[in-house]
Amino acid sequence: MDKYSFLNTAHTSFFSELYDKYLINPDSVEPSWRAFFQGYDFGTETALDELDVEDFVAQNGTQNSMGQEMPESLQKEFQVIRLIDGYRSRGHLFTKTNPVRERRKYEPSLDIENFGLSQGDMDTVFNAGEIIGIGVSTLKEIINHLQHIYCDAIGVEYMYIRKPERVEWIQNWLNVNDNHPKFDSEHKRRILRKLNQAVSFEGFLHTKYVGQKRFSLEGNESLIPALDAVVERAAELGVEQFVMGMAHRGRLNVLTNIFGKAAKDIFSEFDGKDYEQEIFDGDVKYHLGWTSERKTDNGKKIKMNIAPNPSHLETVGAVVEGIARAKQDAHFPDDFSKVLPIVVHGDAAIAGQGLVYELVQMANLDGYKTNGTIHIVVNNQIGFTTNYLDARTSTYCTDVGKVTLSPVLHVNSDDAEAVVHASLFALEYRMRFNRDVFIDLLGYRKYGHNEGDEPRFTQPKLYKAIAKHQNPRDIYAERLLAEGVIEKDYVKGLEEEYKASLEEELVDSRKEDKTEITPFMADEWKGFANVREWEMMEKVDTTFDKKELTKIAKVITQLPADKKFLRKVEKLVKDRKNMFFEAEKLDWAMGELLAYGTLLHEGYPVRMSGQDVERGTFSHRHAVMKVEESEEEVILLNHLNDKQAKFQIYNSLLSEYGVVGFDYGYAMASPNTLTIWEAQFGDFSNGAQIMIDQYISAAEDKWKLQNGLVMLLPHGYEGQGAEHSSARMERYLQLCARDNMYIADVSTPAQMYHILRRQMKVNFKKPLIIFTPKSLLRHPKAMSTVDELASGSFQEVIDDSSVTVSKVKSVVFCTGKFYYDLLAVKEEQKRDDVALVRVEQLFPVPSEKMKAVIAKYKKADDLVWAQEEPRNMGAWSHMMMHFSDANKFRVASRRFYASPAAGSSVRSKNRHQQVIDYVFDKSKDNMSKPMTKPSKG
């Protein structure tokens, strides 16, 4: 009996459905079918890339593993299925998506001969046509359909997606109208109007501000109708807020024609007027953010936010995701899809900047997901002056999107309808599946990197072609004219009307002498004030009722009785209970957790993220406890009472740049949330240096942005080498100016408790950098009483309460953990002539309090600044700049070093001891001794 006779009665669509399941998950297919498909490895991209199909057939024939022949008609059907799969997998490589030059050639091609078919089969009717929704059709009709879907102005990558329902949805979407839009005349005229705005705006700026940088959108103007279509359709689908990030190119155009920023405000920025507010320095026009409310054509209101950004490309993407998540948590916790993040990338940036990979890896993590982002690449095919072949190894700049199995659409930006069509696909996919989607908008850059640049220096051939190329508006206008949708002078009328409105706005702008910086997301910041340095120093009431504190302590020191935990966890919780209710002395973890508990009780949400923060790098926090058998998570801080705010804590991916950016964005959009990022070790924050330099330290000055992000940076010299000693406090301190942030190196649990509470109890927000301890987490002297938490306050300077003032000869100022090292020696030597004074807040410098301490010790003739860091690191140089009496100090520190600490624990200990020795005996000055010169020979 014929082995395959049963196949003759089965439908081709049944084969295809099984085969698709086999490709996605072979184990989901019944074993005999799996063996069948394994024998005929049809149409996978890998097979096509690595092996010529004709060679495969020649080597393997059309027999199965048992040597039995398939019926010829069935063989042909399978060959057509393979052809269909080839188009689905590789059709994007053979599209008409490049508007200004020929595409690269890829092998093998989609020629039918590569699939065991011939020209003689073109008129043969195949059931396989039903797979692509056109019913039983000839091979010629099937190929025409596939060409329209996969090889026209839109190329689609999606076959690597492993979820059958997503693949099926995409294929069904693509089959409609052969993946071509069917817009009505009104929609087409709207696309043309938005294209005209995009083109005319750039032309107006080009003539009015000759040679000025504007980073024009010319060559990719179809971005404007695409974004317009997304906003209009998204509102219909229930989206209530947009959060968008983009770099320079096209930003001014987007601000005006999508976000509704008045053109006169942009003209004022071009005219270089001074700012109305003296306390802000502002920024260049193509960095500024904007918030507005837009009313769609159907009457829906939608809030629009475009985040400010620095010149560091892609940085804003992390901030946008954080803003979006904060808005989702605060306003739409049950439906994240109502806030839509859109990130507009450059082609060189998305391929070259490592932050993009970090963002992609965040996309579906519990602590960072935003239910899908639409990524749009404004693809100029060039980065500054670098050709794309020199800018990446991957085929496409968007290949990073495949990491999370996101669909990618490559679109010819000259085809405005295709661009809008692809954008609507991206929106529908995101809303349905809550996943990322990428659009590669392939265009060109009409001018150089900026309008004063000469691109012909480096790309003469390309720019000769660009000079002759029509803009997308005129291309589309000709198409609509041919279709009878518009009349001959329609575009001319649109252009004259729009430019006349711009002229009016230009006249209005020049009537004003100064530019006002409009605050970003002002709606989220109602009730908050801008303050200066002296207001940052005012005392804040951080007390908390002791009875309520006791109730909180009771909850966080009592594990659920019906769940079994590790013995170590049970002991830990029991010890915490004893601390509070018996000893009334609390360690660092209890001080920190009680700070969170009291804020939650008062209605302030708390969010913390970072590497291993749930347990804590040094196993001190244990904010999340795991049930031993099930690994169920128990967060005691979320069981305080029914009215409390929510405590969220997330172990992050191994990222600093992306996660700090995300949490900064979160804090930006949620000022009433205590938002914390903790580094695993303090110096790991240098992986996020761009975020620190461009946002954390400078955003209020540049963009009128307040932000209350807290960064916890473990710091302390304990013989652990160069990378586990210093949080590089000197870098943060160097960035301090006027009133831009708080810097602290606190030394007790009570100080930690009060500084965290202070962060939320003020009516303004500043970033707070805390250099946190490692060994002090369990140090027997680093303890605080319950009363110090309940009734105390944050102290910028802690004087030495153990000394008799009249006996003191030396006053030693120090910070953090080093105090305890010095205290141990002071007690060992019984030095009652030395006062150890802790400077707990390093910025703003508590100068008056430090001077008051110095004045108090009238008989002291020796003032010492002591630090465990090398002289060129730590806080000393900062003190020289900000403390007027710094010239009176004798400095005890390590020598000048390039590395923060020695790798040898013995050497590190010796250097540490030398500093301590010099603190207590000025004759032991290790700095004055010359470095040993090597002997000759």
JSON list of C-alpha atoms in Angstrom, two decimals, residues 691-840:
[
{"chain": "A", "resi": 691, "resn": "MET", "atom": "CA", "xyz": [22.49, 59.50, 33.05]},
{"chain": "A", "resi": 692, "resn": "ILE", "atom": "CA", "xyz": [24.28, 61.06, 36.02]},
{"chain": "A", "resi": 693, "resn": "ASP", "atom": "CA", "xyz": [25.96, 63.80, 33.99]},
{"chain": "A", "resi": 694, "resn": "GLN", "atom": "CA", "xyz": [23.11, 64.70, 31.66]},
{"chain": "A", "resi": 695, "resn": "TYR", "atom": "CA", "xyz": [19.99, 64.15, 33.75]},
{"chain": "A", "resi": 696, "resn": "ILE", "atom": "CA", "xyz": [20.59, 63.68, 37.46]},
{"chain": "A", "resi": 697, "resn": "SER", "atom": "CA", "xyz": [22.99, 66.56, 37.97]},
{"chain": "A", "resi": 698, "resn": "ALA", "atom": "CA", "xyz": [21.84, 69.00, 35.30]},
{"chain": "A", "resi": 699, "resn": "ALA", "atom": "CA", "xyz": [18.20, 68.47, 34.28]},
{"chain": "A", "resi": 700, "resn": "GLU", "atom": "CA", "xyz": [16.74, 71.11, 36.59]},
{"chain": "A", "resi": 701, "resn": "ASP", "atom": "CA", "xyz": [19.16, 73.70, 35.25]},
{"chain": "A", "resi": 702, "resn": "LYS", "atom": "CA", "xyz": [18.67, 72.72, 31.61]},
{"chain": "A", "resi": 703, "resn": "TRP", "atom": "CA", "xyz": [15.02, 71.73, 31.42]},
{"chain": "A", "resi": 704, "resn": "LYS", "atom": "CA", "xyz": [13.33, 72.99, 34.58]},
{"chain": "A", "resi": 705, "resn": "LEU", "atom": "CA", "xyz": [12.95, 69.37, 35.68]},
{"chain": "A", "resi": 706, "resn": "GLN", "atom": "CA", "xyz": [12.90, 68.42, 39.33]},
{"chain": "A", "resi": 707, "resn": "ASN", "atom": "CA", "xyz": [13.58, 64.82, 40.27]},
{"chain": "A", "resi": 708, "resn": "GLY", "atom": "CA", "xyz": [13.74, 63.02, 43.60]},
{"chain": "A", "resi": 709, "resn": "LEU", "atom": "CA", "xyz": [15.58, 59.86, 42.57]},
{"chain": "A", "resi": 710, "resn": "VAL", "atom": "CA", "xyz": [17.61, 58.34, 45.41]},
{"chain": "A", "resi": 711, "resn": "MET", "atom": "CA", "xyz": [20.83, 56.48, 44.56]},
{"chain": "A", "resi": 712, "resn": "LEU", "atom": "CA", "xyz": [22.25, 54.16, 47.20]},
{"chain": "A", "resi": 713, "resn": "LEU", "atom": "CA", "xyz": [25.94, 53.53, 46.54]},
{"chain": "A", "resi": 714, "resn": "PRO", "atom": "CA", "xyz": [27.78, 51.08, 48.85]},
{"chain": "A", "resi": 715, "resn": "HIS", "atom": "CA", "xyz": [31.12, 52.66, 49.75]},
{"chain": "A", "resi": 716, "resn": "GLY", "atom": "CA", "xyz": [33.92, 51.83, 52.16]},
{"chain": "A", "resi": 717, "resn": "TYR", "atom": "CA", "xyz": [37.57, 50.70, 52.14]},
{"chain": "A", "resi": 718, "resn": "GLU", "atom": "CA", "xyz": [37.65, 47.16, 53.48]},
{"chain": "A", "resi": 719, "resn": "GLY", "atom": "CA", "xyz": [40.42, 45.50, 51.49]},
{"chain": "A", "resi": 720, "resn": "GLN", "atom": "CA", "xyz": [38.20, 44.34, 48.64]},
{"chain": "A", "resi": 721, "resn": "GLY", "atom": "CA", "xyz": [40.24, 45.82, 45.80]},
{"chain": "A", "resi": 722, "resn": "ALA", "atom": "CA", "xyz": [39.80, 48.69, 43.40]},
{"chain": "A", "resi": 723, "resn": "GLU", "atom": "CA", "xyz": [36.25, 47.91, 42.22]},
{"chain": "A", "resi": 724, "resn": "HIS", "atom": "CA", "xyz": [34.65, 47.16, 45.57]},
{"chain": "A", "resi": 725, "resn": "SER", "atom": "CA", "xyz": [35.90, 50.04, 47.68]},
{"chain": "A", "resi": 726, "resn": "SER", "atom": "CA", "xyz": [34.97, 53.43, 46.31]},
{"chain": "A", "resi": 727, "resn": "ALA", "atom": "CA", "xyz": [31.66, 54.75, 44.97]},
{"chain": "A", "resi": 728, "resn": "ARG", "atom": "CA", "xyz": [33.81, 57.52, 43.43]},
{"chain": "A", "resi": 729, "resn": "MET", "atom": "CA", "xyz": [32.17, 60.21, 45.52]},
{"chain": "A", "resi": 730, "resn": "GLU", "atom": "CA", "xyz": [34.49, 62.81, 44.03]},
{"chain": "A", "resi": 731, "resn": "ARG", "atom": "CA", "xyz": [32.69, 62.50, 40.71]},
{"chain": "A", "resi": 732, "resn": "TYR", "atom": "CA", "xyz": [29.31, 63.27, 42.21]},
{"chain": "A", "resi": 733, "resn": "LEU", "atom": "CA", "xyz": [30.73, 66.09, 44.31]},
{"chain": "A", "resi": 734, "resn": "GLN", "atom": "CA", "xyz": [32.39, 67.65, 41.30]},
{"chain": "A", "resi": 735, "resn": "LEU", "atom": "CA", "xyz": [28.94, 67.86, 39.67]},
{"chain": "A", "resi": 736, "resn": "CYS", "atom": "CA", "xyz": [27.45, 69.74, 42.64]},
{"chain": "A", "resi": 737, "resn": "ALA", "atom": "CA", "xyz": [26.59, 73.39, 42.11]},
{"chain": "A", "resi": 738, "resn": "ARG", "atom": "CA", "xyz": [24.21, 75.79, 43.77]},
{"chain": "A", "resi": 739, "resn": "ASP", "atom": "CA", "xyz": [21.10, 73.73, 44.44]},
{"chain": "A", "resi": 740, "resn": "ASN", "atom": "CA", "xyz": [21.15, 70.75, 42.08]},
{"chain": "A", "resi": 741, "resn": "MET", "atom": "CA", "xyz": [21.22, 67.76, 44.46]},
{"chain": "A", "resi": 742, "resn": "TYR", "atom": "CA", "xyz": [21.86, 66.31, 47.90]},
{"chain": "A", "resi": 743, "resn": "ILE", "atom": "CA", "xyz": [24.97, 64.22, 48.63]},
{"chain": "A", "resi": 744, "resn": "ALA", "atom": "CA", "xyz": [25.30, 62.34, 51.92]},
{"chain": "A", "resi": 745, "resn": "ASP", "atom": "CA", "xyz": [27.54, 59.78, 53.60]},
{"chain": "A", "resi": 746, "resn": "VAL", "atom": "CA", "xyz": [25.48, 58.77, 56.61]},
{"chain": "A", "resi": 747, "resn": "SER", "atom": "CA", "xyz": [26.82, 56.75, 59.53]},
{"chain": "A", "resi": 748, "resn": "THR", "atom": "CA", "xyz": [23.85, 55.52, 61.59]},
{"chain": "A", "resi": 749, "resn": "PRO", "atom": "CA", "xyz": [20.52, 53.76, 60.96]},
{"chain": "A", "resi": 750, "resn": "ALA", "atom": "CA", "xyz": [18.67, 56.78, 62.37]},
{"chain": "A", "resi": 751, "resn": "GLN", "atom": "CA", "xyz": [20.42, 59.08, 59.90]},
{"chain": "A", "resi": 752, "resn": "MET", "atom": "CA", "xyz": [19.43, 56.76, 57.05]},
{"chain": "A", "resi": 753, "resn": "TYR", "atom": "CA", "xyz": [15.86, 56.71, 58.35]},
{"chain": "A", "resi": 754, "resn": "HIS", "atom": "CA", "xyz": [15.54, 60.47, 58.59]},
{"chain": "A", "resi": 755, "resn": "ILE", "atom": "CA", "xyz": [17.24, 61.35, 55.30]},
{"chain": "A", "resi": 756, "resn": "LEU", "atom": "CA", "xyz": [14.91, 58.99, 53.42]},
{"chain": "A", "resi": 757, "resn": "ARG", "atom": "CA", "xyz": [11.90, 60.47, 55.18]},
{"chain": "A", "resi": 758, "resn": "ARG", "atom": "CA", "xyz": [13.16, 64.00, 54.51]},
{"chain": "A", "resi": 759, "resn": "GLN", "atom": "CA", "xyz": [13.24, 63.20, 50.82]},
{"chain": "A", "resi": 760, "resn": "MET", "atom": "CA", "xyz": [9.46, 62.86, 50.80]},
{"chain": "A", "resi": 761, "resn": "LYS", "atom": "CA", "xyz": [8.45, 65.40, 53.45]},
{"chain": "A", "resi": 762, "resn": "VAL", "atom": "CA", "xyz": [9.59, 68.48, 51.53]},
{"chain": "A", "resi": 763, "resn": "ASN", "atom": "CA", "xyz": [7.60, 70.31, 48.82]},
{"chain": "A", "resi": 764, "resn": "PHE", "atom": "CA", "xyz": [10.42, 70.13, 46.31]},
{"chain": "A", "resi": 765, "resn": "LYS", "atom": "CA", "xyz": [12.54, 67.37, 44.83]},
{"chain": "A", "resi": 766, "resn": "LYS", "atom": "CA", "xyz": [16.30, 67.01, 44.40]},
{"chain": "A", "resi": 767, "resn": "PRO", "atom": "CA", "xyz": [18.25, 63.89, 43.50]},
{"chain": "A", "resi": 768, "resn": "LEU", "atom": "CA", "xyz": [19.75, 62.31, 46.61]},
{"chain": "A", "resi": 769, "resn": "ILE", "atom": "CA", "xyz": [23.03, 60.39, 46.46]},
{"chain": "A", "resi": 770, "resn": "ILE", "atom": "CA", "xyz": [23.79, 58.36, 49.58]},
{"chain": "A", "resi": 771, "resn": "PHE", "atom": "CA", "xyz": [27.09, 56.59, 50.06]},
{"chain": "A", "resi": 772, "resn": "THR", "atom": "CA", "xyz": [25.91, 53.60, 52.03]},
{"chain": "A", "resi": 773, "resn": "PRO", "atom": "CA", "xyz": [28.00, 51.21, 54.11]},
{"chain": "A", "resi": 774, "resn": "LYS", "atom": "CA", "xyz": [28.96, 47.56, 53.86]},
{"chain": "A", "resi": 775, "resn": "SER", "atom": "CA", "xyz": [30.60, 46.56, 57.15]},
{"chain": "A", "resi": 776, "resn": "LEU", "atom": "CA", "xyz": [28.42, 49.01, 59.08]},
{"chain": "A", "resi": 777, "resn": "LEU", "atom": "CA", "xyz": [25.36, 46.97, 58.20]},
{"chain": "A", "resi": 778, "resn": "ARG", "atom": "CA", "xyz": [26.30, 44.72, 61.11]},
{"chain": "A", "resi": 779, "resn": "HIS", "atom": "CA", "xyz": [28.70, 46.89, 63.08]},
{"chain": "A", "resi": 780, "resn": "PRO", "atom": "CA", "xyz": [27.88, 46.73, 66.84]},
{"chain": "A", "resi": 781, "resn": "LYS", "atom": "CA", "xyz": [28.39, 50.49, 67.23]},
{"chain": "A", "resi": 782, "resn": "ALA", "atom": "CA", "xyz": [26.38, 51.46, 64.14]},
{"chain": "A", "resi": 783, "resn": "MET", "atom": "CA", "xyz": [23.09, 51.15, 65.99]},
{"chain": "A", "resi": 784, "resn": "SER", "atom": "CA", "xyz": [20.26, 53.59, 66.76]},
{"chain": "A", "resi": 785, "resn": "THR", "atom": "CA", "xyz": [17.56, 53.67, 69.38]},
{"chain": "A", "resi": 786, "resn": "VAL", "atom": "CA", "xyz": [13.86, 53.55, 68.66]},
{"chain": "A", "resi": 787, "resn": "ASP", "atom": "CA", "xyz": [13.50, 57.05, 70.10]},
{"chain": "A", "resi": 788, "resn": "GLU", "atom": "CA", "xyz": [16.16, 58.38, 67.72]},
{"chain": "A", "resi": 789, "resn": "LEU", "atom": "CA", "xyz": [13.90, 57.25, 64.87]},
{"chain": "A", "resi": 790, "resn": "ALA", "atom": "CA", "xyz": [10.60, 58.36, 66.33]},
{"chain": "A", "resi": 791, "resn": "SER", "atom": "CA", "xyz": [11.68, 61.72, 67.76]},
{"chain": "A", "resi": 792, "resn": "GLY", "atom": "CA", "xyz": [14.93, 62.59, 66.02]},
{"chain": "A", "resi": 793, "resn": "SER", "atom": "CA", "xyz": [15.82, 64.37, 62.82]},
{"chain": "A", "resi": 794, "resn": "PHE", "atom": "CA", "xyz": [18.49, 64.31, 60.16]},
{"chain": "A", "resi": 795, "resn": "GLN", "atom": "CA", "xyz": [21.75, 65.92, 61.32]},
{"chain": "A", "resi": 796, "resn": "GLU", "atom": "CA", "xyz": [24.01, 67.33, 58.60]},
{"chain": "A", "resi": 797, "resn": "VAL", "atom": "CA", "xyz": [26.90, 67.33, 61.11]},
{"chain": "A", "resi": 798, "resn": "ILE", "atom": "CA", "xyz": [27.28, 65.04, 64.15]},
{"chain": "A", "resi": 799, "resn": "ASP", "atom": "CA", "xyz": [29.58, 66.43, 66.80]},
{"chain": "A", "resi": 800, "resn": "ASP", "atom": "CA", "xyz": [31.53, 64.26, 69.24]},
{"chain": "A", "resi": 801, "resn": "SER", "atom": "CA", "xyz": [29.34, 63.98, 72.35]},
{"chain": "A", "resi": 802, "resn": "SER", "atom": "CA", "xyz": [31.88, 61.87, 74.25]},
{"chain": "A", "resi": 803, "resn": "VAL", "atom": "CA", "xyz": [34.55, 64.55, 74.79]},
{"chain": "A", "resi": 804, "resn": "THR", "atom": "CA", "xyz": [35.14, 67.32, 77.30]},
{"chain": "A", "resi": 805, "resn": "VAL", "atom": "CA", "xyz": [35.34, 70.41, 75.12]},
{"chain": "A", "resi": 806, "resn": "SER", "atom": "CA", "xyz": [38.14, 72.07, 77.12]},
{"chain": "A", "resi": 807, "resn": "LYS", "atom": "CA", "xyz": [40.39, 69.03, 76.65]},
{"chain": "A", "resi": 808, "resn": "VAL", "atom": "CA", "xyz": [40.18, 68.81, 72.89]},
{"chain": "A", "resi": 809, "resn": "LYS", "atom": "CA", "xyz": [43.34, 69.73, 70.97]},
{"chain": "A", "resi": 810, "resn": "SER", "atom": "CA", "xyz": [42.49, 68.10, 67.63]},
{"chain": "A", "resi": 811, "resn": "VAL", "atom": "CA", "xyz": [39.16, 68.32, 65.79]},
{"chain": "A", "resi": 812, "resn": "VAL", "atom": "CA", "xyz": [38.91, 65.64, 63.11]},
{"chain": "A", "resi": 813, "resn": "PHE", "atom": "CA", "xyz": [36.25, 65.93, 60.42]},
{"chain": "A", "resi": 814, "resn": "CYS", "atom": "CA", "xyz": [35.42, 62.68, 58.60]},
{"chain": "A", "resi": 815, "resn": "THR", "atom": "CA", "xyz": [32.57, 60.89, 56.87]},
{"chain": "A", "resi": 816, "resn": "GLY", "atom": "CA", "xyz": [30.74, 57.58, 56.95]},
{"chain": "A", "resi": 817, "resn": "LYS", "atom": "CA", "xyz": [32.37, 54.30, 57.86]},
{"chain": "A", "resi": 818, "resn": "PHE", "atom": "CA", "xyz": [35.81, 55.87, 58.40]},
{"chain": "A", "resi": 819, "resn": "TYR", "atom": "CA", "xyz": [34.47, 57.41, 61.60]},
{"chain": "A", "resi": 820, "resn": "TYR", "atom": "CA", "xyz": [34.22, 53.97, 63.19]},
{"chain": "A", "resi": 821, "resn": "ASP", "atom": "CA", "xyz": [37.78, 53.07, 62.17]},
{"chain": "A", "resi": 822, "resn": "LEU", "atom": "CA", "xyz": [39.01, 56.24, 63.83]},
{"chain": "A", "resi": 823, "resn": "LEU", "atom": "CA", "xyz": [36.76, 55.72, 66.84]},
{"chain": "A", "resi": 824, "resn": "ALA", "atom": "CA", "xyz": [38.25, 52.29, 67.49]},
{"chain": "A", "resi": 825, "resn": "VAL", "atom": "CA", "xyz": [41.77, 53.76, 67.65]},
{"chain": "A", "resi": 826, "resn": "LYS", "atom": "CA", "xyz": [40.65, 56.73, 69.71]},
{"chain": "A", "resi": 827, "resn": "GLU", "atom": "CA", "xyz": [39.10, 54.42, 72.30]},
{"chain": "A", "resi": 828, "resn": "GLU", "atom": "CA", "xyz": [42.08, 52.06, 72.23]},
{"chain": "A", "resi": 829, "resn": "GLN", "atom": "CA", "xyz": [44.50, 54.95, 72.81]},
{"chain": "A", "resi": 830, "resn": "LYS", "atom": "CA", "xyz": [42.11, 56.67, 75.23]},
{"chain": "A", "resi": 831, "resn": "ARG", "atom": "CA", "xyz": [42.54, 59.96, 73.39]},
{"chain": "A", "resi": 832, "resn": "ASP", "atom": "CA", "xyz": [40.26, 62.42, 75.14]},
{"chain": "A", "resi": 833, "resn": "ASP", "atom": "CA", "xyz": [42.03, 65.27, 73.35]},
{"chain": "A", "resi": 834, "resn": "VAL", "atom": "CA", "xyz": [40.58, 64.30, 69.96]},
{"chain": "A", "resi": 835, "resn": "ALA", "atom": "CA", "xyz": [37.04, 65.10, 68.82]},
{"chain": "A", "resi": 836, "resn": "LEU", "atom": "CA", "xyz": [35.68, 63.07, 65.89]},
{"chain": "A", "resi": 837, "resn": "VAL", "atom": "CA", "xyz": [33.11, 65.08, 63.94]},
{"chain": "A", "resi": 838, "resn": "ARG", "atom": "CA", "xyz": [31.03, 63.45, 61.23]},
{"chain": "A", "resi": 839, "resn": "VAL", "atom": "CA", "xyz": [30.03, 65.43, 58.16]},
{"chain": "A", "resi": 840, "resn": "GLU", "atom": "CA", "xyz": [26.92, 63.50, 57.14]}
]
